[in-house]
mmCIF file of C-alpha atoms in Angstrom:
data_model
loop_
_atom_site.group_PDB
_atom_site.id
_atom_site.type_symbol
_atom_site.label_atom_id
_atom_site.label_comp_id
_atom_site.label_asym_id
_atom_site.label_seq_id
_atom_site.Cartn_x
_atom_site.Cartn_y
_atom_site.Cartn_z
ATOM 1 C CA MET A 1 8.695 53.488 -64.925
ATOM 2 C CA THR A 2 7.820 54.049 -61.374
ATOM 3 C CA ALA A 3 9.852 52.443 -58.618
ATOM 4 C CA ASN A 4 8.318 49.488 -56.862
ATOM 5 C CA PRO A 5 6.852 50.429 -53.540
ATOM 6 C CA GLU A 6 8.817 49.138 -50.552
ATOM 7 C CA PRO A 7 7.057 46.221 -48.909
ATOM 8 C CA VAL A 8 5.429 47.218 -45.760
ATOM 9 C CA THR A 9 6.729 45.180 -42.852
ATOM 10 C CA THR A 10 4.543 44.970 -39.850
ATOM 11 C CA PRO A 11 6.270 44.119 -36.566
ATOM 12 C CA PRO A 12 5.309 40.719 -35.201
ATOM 13 C CA PRO A 13 2.816 40.920 -32.376
ATOM 14 C CA PRO A 14 4.392 40.442 -28.881
ATOM 15 C CA PRO A 15 3.881 36.956 -27.442
ATOM 16 C CA ARG A 16 0.746 36.851 -25.436
ATOM 17 C CA PRO A 17 1.289 36.110 -21.790
ATOM 18 C CA ARG A 18 -1.453 33.462 -21.856
ATOM 19 C CA ARG A 19 0.562 31.339 -24.152
ATOM 20 C CA THR A 20 3.541 31.457 -21.839
ATOM 21 C CA VAL A 21 1.442 30.323 -18.903
ATOM 22 C CA TRP A 22 0.208 27.420 -20.936
ATOM 23 C CA LEU A 23 3.737 26.465 -21.879
ATOM 24 C CA VAL A 24 4.876 26.523 -18.234
ATOM 25 C CA VAL A 25 1.932 24.388 -17.191
ATOM 26 C CA VAL A 26 2.493 21.789 -19.890
ATOM 27 C CA LEU A 27 6.227 21.734 -19.226
ATOM 28 C CA GLY A 28 5.637 21.356 -15.471
ATOM 29 C CA PHE A 29 3.357 18.457 -16.126
ATOM 30 C CA VAL A 30 5.914 16.754 -18.308
ATOM 31 C CA VAL A 31 8.685 17.259 -15.725
ATOM 32 C CA VAL A 32 6.528 15.723 -12.892
ATOM 33 C CA PHE A 33 5.716 12.802 -15.176
ATOM 34 C CA ILE A 34 9.390 12.162 -15.990
ATOM 35 C CA ALA A 35 10.380 12.511 -12.338
ATOM 36 C CA LEU A 36 7.869 9.839 -11.378
ATOM 37 C CA LEU A 37 9.092 7.558 -14.009
ATOM 38 C CA ALA A 38 12.667 8.119 -12.973
ATOM 39 C CA SER A 39 11.820 7.297 -9.348
ATOM 40 C CA GLY A 40 10.295 4.039 -10.576
ATOM 41 C CA LEU A 41 13.438 3.163 -12.413
ATOM 42 C CA ARG A 42 15.709 3.772 -9.426
ATOM 43 C CA PRO A 43 17.625 0.617 -8.654
ATOM 44 C CA LYS A 44 16.074 -1.269 -5.756
ATOM 45 C CA THR A 45 18.703 -3.907 -4.962
ATOM 46 C CA SER A 46 19.638 -4.293 -1.339
ATOM 47 C CA THR A 47 23.365 -4.702 -2.210
ATOM 48 C CA LEU A 48 23.523 -0.919 -2.528
ATOM 49 C CA LEU A 49 23.369 -0.827 1.312
ATOM 50 C CA HIS A 50 26.739 -2.529 1.571
ATOM 51 C CA GLY A 51 29.226 -0.220 3.332
ATOM 52 C CA ASN A 52 26.405 2.209 4.196
ATOM 53 C CA PRO A 53 24.591 2.872 7.459
ATOM 54 C CA ALA A 54 21.779 0.362 7.929
ATOM 55 C CA PRO A 55 18.328 1.954 7.962
ATOM 56 C CA ASP A 56 16.856 1.987 11.439
ATOM 57 C CA PHE A 57 14.010 -0.413 12.107
ATOM 58 C CA GLU A 58 11.516 -1.191 14.791
ATOM 59 C CA LEU A 59 10.173 -4.672 15.277
ATOM 60 C CA THR A 60 7.978 -6.223 17.995
ATOM 61 C CA ALA A 61 8.786 -9.812 18.540
ATOM 62 C CA PHE A 62 5.983 -12.330 18.630
ATOM 63 C CA ASN A 63 7.749 -15.606 19.568
ATOM 64 C CA GLY A 64 9.097 -17.376 22.604
ATOM 65 C CA GLU A 65 10.802 -15.539 25.480
ATOM 66 C CA PHE A 66 10.897 -12.340 23.354
ATOM 67 C CA ASP A 67 7.131 -12.179 22.748
ATOM 68 C CA GLY A 68 6.013 -8.547 22.961
ATOM 69 C CA GLN A 69 9.513 -7.096 23.196
ATOM 70 C CA ARG A 70 10.367 -4.217 20.926
ATOM 71 C CA PHE A 71 13.651 -4.148 19.042
ATOM 72 C CA SER A 72 15.236 -1.316 17.197
ATOM 73 C CA LEU A 73 18.598 -0.955 15.573
ATOM 74 C CA THR A 74 19.370 2.176 17.542
ATOM 75 C CA ASP A 75 18.916 0.314 20.780
ATOM 76 C CA MET A 76 21.245 -2.433 19.569
ATOM 77 C CA ARG A 77 24.086 -0.124 18.655
ATOM 78 C CA GLY A 78 27.407 -1.605 19.796
ATOM 79 C CA GLN A 79 26.305 -5.149 18.969
ATOM 80 C CA ILE A 80 26.439 -7.177 15.818
ATOM 81 C CA VAL A 81 23.038 -7.645 14.208
ATOM 82 C CA VAL A 82 22.013 -10.275 11.754
ATOM 83 C CA LEU A 83 18.764 -9.201 10.198
ATOM 84 C CA ASN A 84 17.045 -12.025 8.306
ATOM 85 C CA VAL A 85 14.006 -11.370 6.149
ATOM 86 C CA TRP A 86 11.890 -14.538 5.672
ATOM 87 C CA ALA A 87 8.383 -15.765 5.101
ATOM 88 C CA SER A 88 6.636 -19.072 5.867
ATOM 89 C CA TRP A 89 5.693 -19.544 2.199
ATOM 90 C CA CYS A 90 9.362 -19.196 1.120
ATOM 91 C CA VAL A 91 10.820 -22.585 0.316
ATOM 92 C CA ALA A 92 14.372 -21.284 0.059
ATOM 93 C CA CYS A 93 14.124 -19.887 3.544
ATOM 94 C CA GLU A 94 13.797 -23.379 5.018
ATOM 95 C CA GLN A 95 17.384 -24.127 4.015
ATOM 96 C CA GLU A 96 18.865 -21.592 6.424
ATOM 97 C CA MET A 97 16.446 -21.351 9.398
ATOM 98 C CA ALA A 98 17.950 -24.226 11.398
ATOM 99 C CA LEU A 99 21.408 -22.903 10.515
ATOM 100 C CA PHE A 100 20.470 -19.465 11.998
ATOM 101 C CA GLU A 101 19.133 -21.020 15.203
ATOM 102 C CA GLN A 102 22.329 -23.015 15.604
ATOM 103 C CA ALA A 103 24.500 -19.950 15.042
ATOM 104 C CA TRP A 104 22.302 -17.930 17.450
ATOM 105 C CA GLN A 105 22.977 -20.411 20.175
ATOM 106 C CA GLU A 106 26.682 -20.392 19.336
ATOM 107 C CA TYR A 107 27.252 -16.653 18.976
ATOM 108 C CA ARG A 108 24.660 -15.192 21.422
ATOM 109 C CA ALA A 109 27.142 -14.863 24.214
ATOM 110 C CA ARG A 110 29.401 -12.864 21.928
ATOM 111 C CA ASP A 111 26.994 -9.988 21.443
ATOM 112 C CA VAL A 112 25.564 -11.224 18.155
ATOM 113 C CA TRP A 113 21.867 -10.760 17.737
ATOM 114 C CA PHE A 114 19.754 -12.562 15.254
ATOM 115 C CA ILE A 115 16.539 -10.748 14.366
ATOM 116 C CA GLY A 116 13.939 -12.385 12.116
ATOM 117 C CA VAL A 117 11.677 -10.252 10.030
ATOM 118 C CA ASP A 118 8.457 -12.112 8.962
ATOM 119 C CA TYR A 119 7.441 -10.660 5.614
ATOM 120 C CA LEU A 120 3.893 -10.895 4.213
ATOM 121 C CA ASP A 121 2.762 -13.619 6.507
ATOM 122 C CA THR A 122 -0.157 -14.215 8.834
ATOM 123 C CA ASP A 123 0.888 -14.576 12.452
ATOM 124 C CA THR A 124 -0.543 -18.034 12.581
ATOM 125 C CA ALA A 125 1.523 -19.247 9.670
ATOM 126 C CA GLY A 126 4.602 -17.432 10.835
ATOM 127 C CA LEU A 127 4.538 -18.801 14.367
ATOM 128 C CA ALA A 128 3.882 -22.332 13.159
ATOM 129 C CA TYR A 129 6.912 -22.019 10.872
ATOM 130 C CA LEU A 130 9.097 -20.884 13.731
ATOM 131 C CA GLU A 131 7.907 -23.688 15.890
ATOM 132 C CA ARG A 132 8.602 -26.159 13.104
ATOM 133 C CA PHE A 133 12.318 -25.190 13.084
ATOM 134 C CA GLY A 134 12.597 -24.546 16.845
ATOM 135 C CA ILE A 135 13.586 -20.938 16.396
ATOM 136 C CA THR A 136 14.256 -19.120 19.702
ATOM 137 C CA TYR A 137 15.809 -15.834 18.558
ATOM 138 C CA PRO A 138 13.471 -12.875 18.279
ATOM 139 C CA ASN A 139 11.210 -12.709 15.224
ATOM 140 C CA GLY A 140 8.375 -10.311 14.485
ATOM 141 C CA PRO A 141 6.031 -9.311 11.678
ATOM 142 C CA ASP A 142 7.093 -6.621 9.274
ATOM 143 C CA ILE A 143 4.197 -4.235 9.823
ATOM 144 C CA GLY A 144 3.397 -2.269 6.651
ATOM 145 C CA SER A 145 6.312 -4.085 4.958
ATOM 146 C CA ARG A 146 8.451 -1.136 6.079
ATOM 147 C CA ILE A 147 11.654 -3.069 6.850
ATOM 148 C CA TYR A 148 11.434 -4.904 3.523
ATOM 149 C CA ARG A 149 11.048 -1.607 1.709
ATOM 150 C CA ASP A 150 13.693 0.325 3.666
ATOM 151 C CA TYR A 151 16.269 -2.408 3.155
ATOM 152 C CA ARG A 152 15.335 -2.475 -0.611
ATOM 153 C CA CYS A 153 14.707 -6.182 -0.545
ATOM 154 C CA ALA A 154 13.647 -7.756 -3.829
ATOM 155 C CA GLY A 155 12.584 -11.112 -2.386
ATOM 156 C CA VAL A 156 13.075 -13.529 0.493
ATOM 157 C CA PRO A 157 15.325 -14.664 1.994
ATOM 158 C CA GLU A 158 17.666 -11.735 2.359
ATOM 159 C CA THR A 159 20.047 -11.353 5.286
ATOM 160 C CA PHE A 160 21.929 -8.231 6.416
ATOM 161 C CA PHE A 161 25.007 -8.316 8.617
ATOM 162 C CA ILE A 162 25.295 -5.029 10.578
ATOM 163 C CA ASP A 163 28.472 -4.259 12.498
ATOM 164 C CA ARG A 164 28.766 -2.554 15.960
ATOM 165 C CA GLN A 165 28.779 0.873 14.302
ATOM 166 C CA GLY A 166 25.544 0.213 12.419
ATOM 167 C CA ILE A 167 27.165 -0.224 9.063
ATOM 168 C CA VAL A 168 25.930 -3.006 6.697
ATOM 169 C CA GLN A 169 29.010 -5.154 6.152
ATOM 170 C CA HIS A 170 27.434 -7.941 4.140
ATOM 171 C CA VAL A 171 24.227 -8.465 2.219
ATOM 172 C CA GLN A 172 23.168 -12.037 1.418
ATOM 173 C CA ILE A 173 20.543 -12.469 -1.230
ATOM 174 C CA GLY A 174 19.218 -16.011 -1.099
ATOM 175 C CA PRO A 175 19.866 -18.809 1.468
ATOM 176 C CA MET A 176 23.214 -19.026 3.301
ATOM 177 C CA THR A 177 25.425 -22.024 3.873
ATOM 178 C CA GLN A 178 27.115 -22.760 7.199
ATOM 179 C CA PRO A 179 30.669 -21.813 6.019
ATOM 180 C CA GLN A 180 29.346 -18.577 4.595
ATOM 181 C CA LEU A 181 27.533 -17.642 7.854
ATOM 182 C CA HIS A 182 30.370 -18.523 10.127
ATOM 183 C CA GLY A 183 32.894 -16.828 7.794
ATOM 184 C CA VAL A 184 30.994 -13.481 7.957
ATOM 185 C CA LEU A 185 30.315 -13.618 11.632
ATOM 186 C CA ASP A 186 33.921 -14.456 12.556
ATOM 187 C CA ARG A 187 35.215 -11.648 10.368
ATOM 188 C CA LEU A 188 32.753 -9.204 11.968
ATOM 189 C CA LEU A 189 33.735 -10.299 15.445
ATOM 190 C CA GLU A 190 37.343 -9.663 14.527
ATOM 191 C CA GLY A 191 36.335 -6.150 13.700
ATOM 192 C CA GLY A 192 36.840 -6.389 10.030
ATOM 193 C CA GLY A 193 34.417 -5.883 7.134
ATOM 194 C CA TRP A 194 33.563 -8.274 4.429
ATOM 195 C CA MET B 1 -3.858 -12.471 15.460
ATOM 196 C CA LEU B 2 -4.497 -8.852 15.750
ATOM 197 C CA ASN B 3 -2.496 -8.238 18.881
ATOM 198 C CA THR B 4 0.780 -7.609 17.114
ATOM 199 C CA LEU B 5 -0.696 -4.762 15.153
ATOM 200 C CA GLU B 6 -2.510 -3.157 17.993
ATOM 201 C CA TYR B 7 -5.547 -3.072 15.819
ATOM 202 C CA GLN B 8 -8.250 -1.101 17.551
ATOM 203 C CA GLN B 9 -11.549 -2.793 17.733
ATOM 204 C CA PRO B 10 -14.543 -0.678 16.816
ATOM 205 C CA GLU B 11 -16.440 0.546 19.877
ATOM 206 C CA HIS B 12 -19.718 -1.090 18.945
ATOM 207 C CA ARG B 13 -18.124 -4.503 19.419
ATOM 208 C CA SER B 14 -17.079 -3.843 22.989
ATOM 209 C CA GLU B 15 -20.540 -4.783 24.136
ATOM 210 C CA THR B 16 -21.287 -8.480 23.874
ATOM 211 C CA PRO B 17 -24.578 -9.535 22.317
ATOM 212 C CA SER B 18 -25.769 -11.216 25.536
ATOM 213 C CA ARG B 19 -25.222 -8.006 27.422
ATOM 214 C CA ARG B 20 -27.279 -6.031 24.934
ATOM 215 C CA VAL B 21 -30.090 -8.537 25.244
ATOM 216 C CA HIS B 22 -30.057 -8.447 29.016
ATOM 217 C CA ARG B 23 -30.277 -4.657 29.016
ATOM 218 C CA SER B 24 -33.193 -4.547 26.646
ATOM 219 C CA LYS B 25 -35.065 -7.277 28.533
ATOM 220 C CA SER B 26 -34.686 -5.508 31.815
ATOM 221 C CA ARG B 27 -36.654 -2.544 30.344
ATOM 222 C CA LEU B 28 -39.720 -4.643 29.645
ATOM 223 C CA ASN B 29 -42.829 -2.942 30.850
ATOM 224 C CA LEU B 30 -45.015 -5.863 31.973
ATOM 225 C CA PRO B 31 -48.788 -5.336 32.494
ATOM 226 C CA VAL B 32 -49.494 -3.904 35.978
ATOM 227 C CA PHE B 33 -51.785 -6.737 37.147
ATOM 228 C CA TRP B 34 -48.939 -9.173 36.710
ATOM 229 C CA GLY B 35 -47.072 -7.867 39.654
ATOM 230 C CA ARG B 36 -49.926 -7.187 42.025
ATOM 231 C CA GLY B 37 -52.333 -9.045 44.316
ATOM 232 C CA LYS B 38 -52.004 -12.580 45.787
ATOM 233 C CA GLY B 39 -49.216 -14.668 44.372
ATOM 234 C CA SER B 40 -47.507 -11.526 43.188
ATOM 235 C CA PHE B 41 -44.161 -12.902 44.225
ATOM 236 C CA ILE B 42 -44.340 -15.716 41.613
ATOM 237 C CA VAL B 43 -46.089 -13.592 39.128
ATOM 238 C CA HIS B 44 -43.564 -10.820 39.625
ATOM 239 C CA HIS B 45 -40.639 -13.271 39.336
ATOM 240 C CA SER B 46 -42.104 -14.703 36.147
ATOM 241 C CA ALA B 47 -40.608 -11.736 34.409
ATOM 242 C CA PHE B 48 -37.249 -12.674 35.832
ATOM 243 C CA ILE B 49 -37.842 -16.256 34.791
ATOM 244 C CA ILE B 50 -38.700 -15.138 31.256
ATOM 245 C CA VAL B 51 -35.519 -13.074 31.128
ATOM 246 C CA VAL B 52 -33.367 -15.960 32.344
ATOM 247 C CA TYR B 53 -35.053 -18.379 30.017
ATOM 248 C CA SER B 54 -34.490 -15.966 27.121
ATOM 249 C CA LEU B 55 -30.849 -15.572 27.939
ATOM 250 C CA LEU B 56 -30.289 -19.276 28.309
ATOM 251 C CA SER B 57 -32.077 -19.858 24.986
ATOM 252 C CA LEU B 58 -29.889 -17.270 23.435
ATOM 253 C CA CYS B 59 -26.733 -18.868 24.798
ATOM 254 C CA PHE B 60 -27.700 -22.303 23.424
ATOM 255 C CA ALA B 61 -28.730 -20.773 20.200
ATOM 256 C CA MET B 62 -25.479 -18.764 19.760
ATOM 257 C CA PRO B 63 -23.668 -21.337 17.712
ATOM 258 C CA ALA B 64 -26.615 -21.312 15.238
ATOM 259 C CA PHE B 65 -26.401 -17.440 15.077
ATOM 260 C CA ALA B 66 -22.593 -17.327 14.607
ATOM 261 C CA GLN B 67 -22.044 -16.516 10.991
ATOM 262 C CA GLN B 68 -19.654 -18.895 9.349
ATOM 263 C CA PRO B 69 -18.557 -17.080 6.168
ATOM 264 C CA THR B 70 -19.002 -18.906 2.957
ATOM 265 C CA ALA B 71 -16.393 -19.065 0.169
ATOM 266 C CA ASP B 72 -18.402 -16.359 -1.584
ATOM 267 C CA ASP B 73 -18.240 -14.080 1.395
ATOM 268 C CA ILE B 74 -14.428 -14.559 1.720
ATOM 269 C CA ASN B 75 -13.862 -14.133 -1.987
ATOM 270 C CA ALA B 76 -15.981 -10.881 -2.016
ATOM 271 C CA VAL B 77 -13.383 -9.434 0.338
ATOM 272 C CA ALA B 78 -10.385 -11.176 -1.143
ATOM 273 C CA SER B 79 -11.096 -9.835 -4.579
ATOM 274 C CA ASN B 80 -10.261 -6.390 -3.217
ATOM 275 C CA LEU B 81 -6.742 -7.471 -2.277
ATOM 276 C CA THR B 82 -3.747 -8.031 -4.536
ATOM 277 C CA CYS B 83 -1.537 -11.096 -4.194
ATOM 278 C CA PRO B 84 1.746 -9.646 -2.825
ATOM 279 C CA THR B 85 3.898 -12.323 -4.401
ATOM 280 C CA CYS B 86 2.372 -12.382 -7.841
ATOM 281 C CA THR B 87 1.832 -9.756 -10.514
ATOM 282 C CA GLY B 88 -1.565 -8.125 -10.103
ATOM 283 C CA ILE B 89 -3.765 -11.218 -9.406
ATOM 284 C CA ASN B 90 -6.313 -10.627 -6.757
ATOM 285 C CA VAL B 91 -6.248 -12.839 -3.625
ATOM 286 C CA ALA B 92 -9.584 -14.453 -4.473
ATOM 287 C CA ASP B 93 -8.206 -15.928 -7.722
ATOM 288 C CA CYS B 94 -4.646 -16.594 -6.610
ATOM 289 C CA PRO B 95 -3.630 -20.252 -5.807
ATOM 290 C CA THR B 96 -0.325 -19.334 -3.951
ATOM 291 C CA GLU B 97 0.183 -20.314 -0.359
ATOM 292 C CA THR B 98 0.248 -16.666 0.779
ATOM 293 C CA CYS B 99 -3.179 -16.090 -0.677
ATOM 294 C CA VAL B 100 -4.524 -19.315 0.806
ATOM 295 C CA GLN B 101 -3.321 -18.020 4.198
ATOM 296 C CA TRP B 102 -4.873 -14.566 3.638
ATOM 297 C CA ARG B 103 -8.263 -16.033 2.636
ATOM 298 C CA ALA B 104 -8.150 -18.069 5.850
ATOM 299 C CA LYS B 105 -7.408 -14.913 7.804
ATOM 300 C CA ILE B 106 -10.313 -13.102 6.024
ATOM 301 C CA GLY B 107 -12.647 -15.920 6.922
ATOM 302 C CA GLU B 108 -11.482 -15.703 10.516
ATOM 303 C CA MET B 109 -12.099 -11.999 10.681
ATOM 304 C CA LEU B 110 -15.489 -12.303 8.990
ATOM 305 C CA ALA B 111 -16.503 -14.915 11.568
ATOM 306 C CA GLN B 112 -15.495 -12.464 14.293
ATOM 307 C CA GLY B 113 -17.841 -9.881 12.801
ATOM 308 C CA TYR B 114 -15.490 -7.498 11.040
ATOM 309 C CA SER B 115 -16.838 -5.581 8.070
ATOM 310 C CA GLN B 116 -15.235 -5.655 4.672
ATOM 311 C CA GLN B 117 -13.825 -2.219 5.054
ATOM 312 C CA GLU B 118 -12.331 -3.065 8.474
ATOM 313 C CA ILE B 119 -10.706 -6.140 7.031
ATOM 314 C CA LEU B 120 -9.240 -4.188 4.146
ATOM 315 C CA ASP B 121 -8.006 -1.514 6.519
ATOM 316 C CA TYR B 122 -6.359 -4.255 8.623
ATOM 317 C CA PHE B 123 -4.520 -5.701 5.575
ATOM 318 C CA ALA B 124 -3.377 -2.294 4.358
ATOM 319 C CA ALA B 125 -2.022 -1.430 7.828
ATOM 320 C CA ARG B 126 -0.389 -4.775 8.282
ATOM 321 C CA TYR B 127 1.160 -5.334 4.842
ATOM 322 C CA GLY B 128 1.152 -1.912 3.204
ATOM 323 C CA ASP B 129 -1.234 -0.024 0.890
ATOM 324 C CA HIS B 130 0.161 -1.803 -2.103
ATOM 325 C CA VAL B 131 -1.921 -4.883 -1.308
ATOM 326 C CA LEU B 132 -5.163 -3.090 -2.022
ATOM 327 C CA GLN B 133 -6.597 -3.499 -5.509
ATOM 328 C CA VAL B 134 -7.876 0.055 -5.433
ATOM 329 C CA PRO B 135 -5.059 2.257 -4.240
ATOM 330 C CA PRO B 136 -5.981 4.715 -1.458
ATOM 331 C CA ALA B 137 -5.864 8.492 -2.197
ATOM 332 C CA ARG B 138 -3.020 8.972 0.245
ATOM 333 C CA GLY B 139 0.786 9.106 0.274
ATOM 334 C CA PHE B 140 2.505 8.093 -3.027
ATOM 335 C CA PHE B 141 -0.745 6.552 -4.287
ATOM 336 C CA GLN B 142 -2.486 9.912 -4.344
ATOM 337 C CA TRP B 143 -0.525 10.630 -7.503
ATOM 338 C CA LEU B 144 -2.302 7.786 -9.207
ATOM 339 C CA TRP B 145 -5.566 9.649 -8.670
ATOM 340 C CA LEU B 146 -4.242 13.246 -9.124
ATOM 341 C CA LEU B 147 -2.193 12.836 -12.244
ATOM 342 C CA PRO B 148 -4.882 11.373 -14.547
ATOM 343 C CA THR B 149 -7.408 13.878 -13.234
ATOM 344 C CA ALA B 150 -4.992 16.814 -13.734
ATOM 345 C CA ALA B 151 -4.117 15.415 -17.236
ATOM 346 C CA THR B 152 -7.789 15.196 -18.232
ATOM 347 C CA ILE B 153 -8.536 18.739 -16.977
ATOM 348 C CA LEU B 154 -5.446 20.083 -18.733
ATOM 349 C CA GLY B 155 -6.223 18.251 -21.957
ATOM 350 C CA LEU B 156 -9.795 19.531 -21.961
ATOM 351 C CA ALA B 157 -8.696 23.110 -21.232
ATOM 352 C CA LEU B 158 -6.119 22.836 -24.034
ATOM 353 C CA LEU B 159 -8.663 21.598 -26.443
ATOM 354 C CA ALA B 160 -11.068 24.374 -25.563
ATOM 355 C CA TYR B 161 -8.319 26.898 -26.003
ATOM 356 C CA LEU B 162 -7.356 25.520 -29.412
ATOM 357 C CA VAL B 163 -10.960 25.347 -30.681
ATOM 358 C CA ARG B 164 -11.520 28.907 -29.553
ATOM 359 C CA SER B 165 -8.377 30.274 -31.176
ATOM 360 C CA TRP B 166 -9.219 28.427 -34.485
ATOM 361 C CA SER B 167 -12.738 29.858 -34.497
ATOM 362 C CA ARG B 168 -11.320 33.342 -34.117
ATOM 363 C CA GLN B 169 -9.081 33.106 -37.178
ATOM 364 C CA PRO B 170 -10.374 35.150 -40.265
ATOM 365 C CA ALA B 171 -11.977 33.072 -42.952
ATOM 366 C CA PRO B 172 -9.655 32.449 -45.929
ATOM 367 C CA ALA B 173 -9.906 34.821 -48.858
ATOM 368 C CA PRO B 174 -12.353 33.624 -51.503
ATOM 369 C CA LEU B 175 -10.955 32.504 -54.855
ATOM 370 C CA GLU B 176 -10.967 34.996 -57.632
ATOM 371 C CA GLY B 177 -14.314 35.417 -59.188
ATOM 372 C CA GLU B 178 -15.952 37.647 -61.661
ATOM 373 C CA ASP B 179 -17.291 40.041 -59.107
ATOM 374 C CA GLN B 180 -13.981 40.442 -57.375
ATOM 375 C CA VAL B 181 -12.714 43.939 -57.296
ATOM 376 C CA VAL B 182 -8.965 44.153 -57.911
ATOM 377 C CA GLU B 183 -7.507 46.864 -55.793
ATOM 378 C CA ASP B 184 -3.889 46.505 -56.765
ATOM 379 C CA GLU B 185 -2.863 49.269 -59.162
ATOM 380 C CA TYR B 186 -0.480 47.098 -61.146
ATOM 381 C CA LEU B 187 -3.027 44.348 -61.609
ATOM 382 C CA GLN B 188 -5.639 46.863 -62.676
ATOM 383 C CA ARG B 189 -3.314 48.122 -65.411
ATOM 384 C CA VAL B 190 -2.632 44.557 -66.548
ATOM 385 C CA GLU B 191 -6.349 43.925 -66.615
ATOM 386 C CA GLN B 192 -6.897 47.012 -68.710
ATOM 387 C CA ASP B 193 -4.070 46.111 -71.126
ATOM 388 C CA LEU B 194 -5.428 42.573 -71.518
ATOM 389 C CA GLU B 195 -8.912 43.833 -72.222
ATOM 390 C CA GLY B 196 -7.516 46.221 -74.936
ATOM 391 C CA TRP B 197 -5.481 43.384 -76.454
ATOM 392 C CA THR B 198 -8.402 41.020 -76.760
ATOM 393 C CA GLU B 199 -10.510 43.616 -78.493
#
């Protein structure tokens, strides 16, 4: 009986470079897709700014004695800034507008600046709204919705209390009450955080 | 109000309609005999009178010429904008107060003679690109155009590659038939043995 012939084993062909290129392209595509998804899932709440430097902003006022004046956070360093994001179509905003005006009159002499950011409004509607509540502190339109986006707002009203060093010390989502407002401002004036 | 945005007016609007008319009238070539001979002063000035009369008529007729946009005109522009406070509803169909204000603004701009594209550009600059129903191919939004295009091209190329590689594969071996030649030595011997056994 003759011995069985040994099976002939042929070496596997080396991987073709074209296949590797395809793999890299497909993987790259998947990575970009996942990265875009992840960026969309990033938390967008403004409360994340608490304790962090406030994003700089530029706003040109359109009301009263400040009409046409440009305001930026950098220029207001050393002062306490209350940045209020509002809109004329926002019903909840109505609860706090008169309160802010009252506080502006009260705290203005103590280096506290109130800045109103009019979000997604027409100028006509925004100015009529300010007149309705007798607002005298500087307000201006949020051009390109940049301030709203940079401060990660998720709605209106939202109010940011920025200390003299430019750090966000308190974020208020929704309308404020008078005790809340005075409490935060007095604490900031004392030099403490919230 | 456009002043807060420093929105630049297109150049063609810097010249008022009345001015354009005046310029074109002044170039009128009246027949030569009108300005010559006796009474030429009156005849000559008749051209001036005609021009003044035309201008005055134009001024009085201006309100009739001023285009007051209809609801359809406004909605044609508004349907290209997305309600910023809703989820994907266009401004033409949205009943919210924001969209009512925006439609009024569109009507105001149409009455001033702005084109649809100029109005859309204004809204995008003022409120952000996200208010446009069709996202522009710039910034973050360019990915919305690039990714599906790239995915389509990649998918088609992958499909072409697979079809090509499949077509290159050798055809499967035919099933054993009567005319098949058995080349294996062992099988040939088995075949021979079997043939001898059956006989």
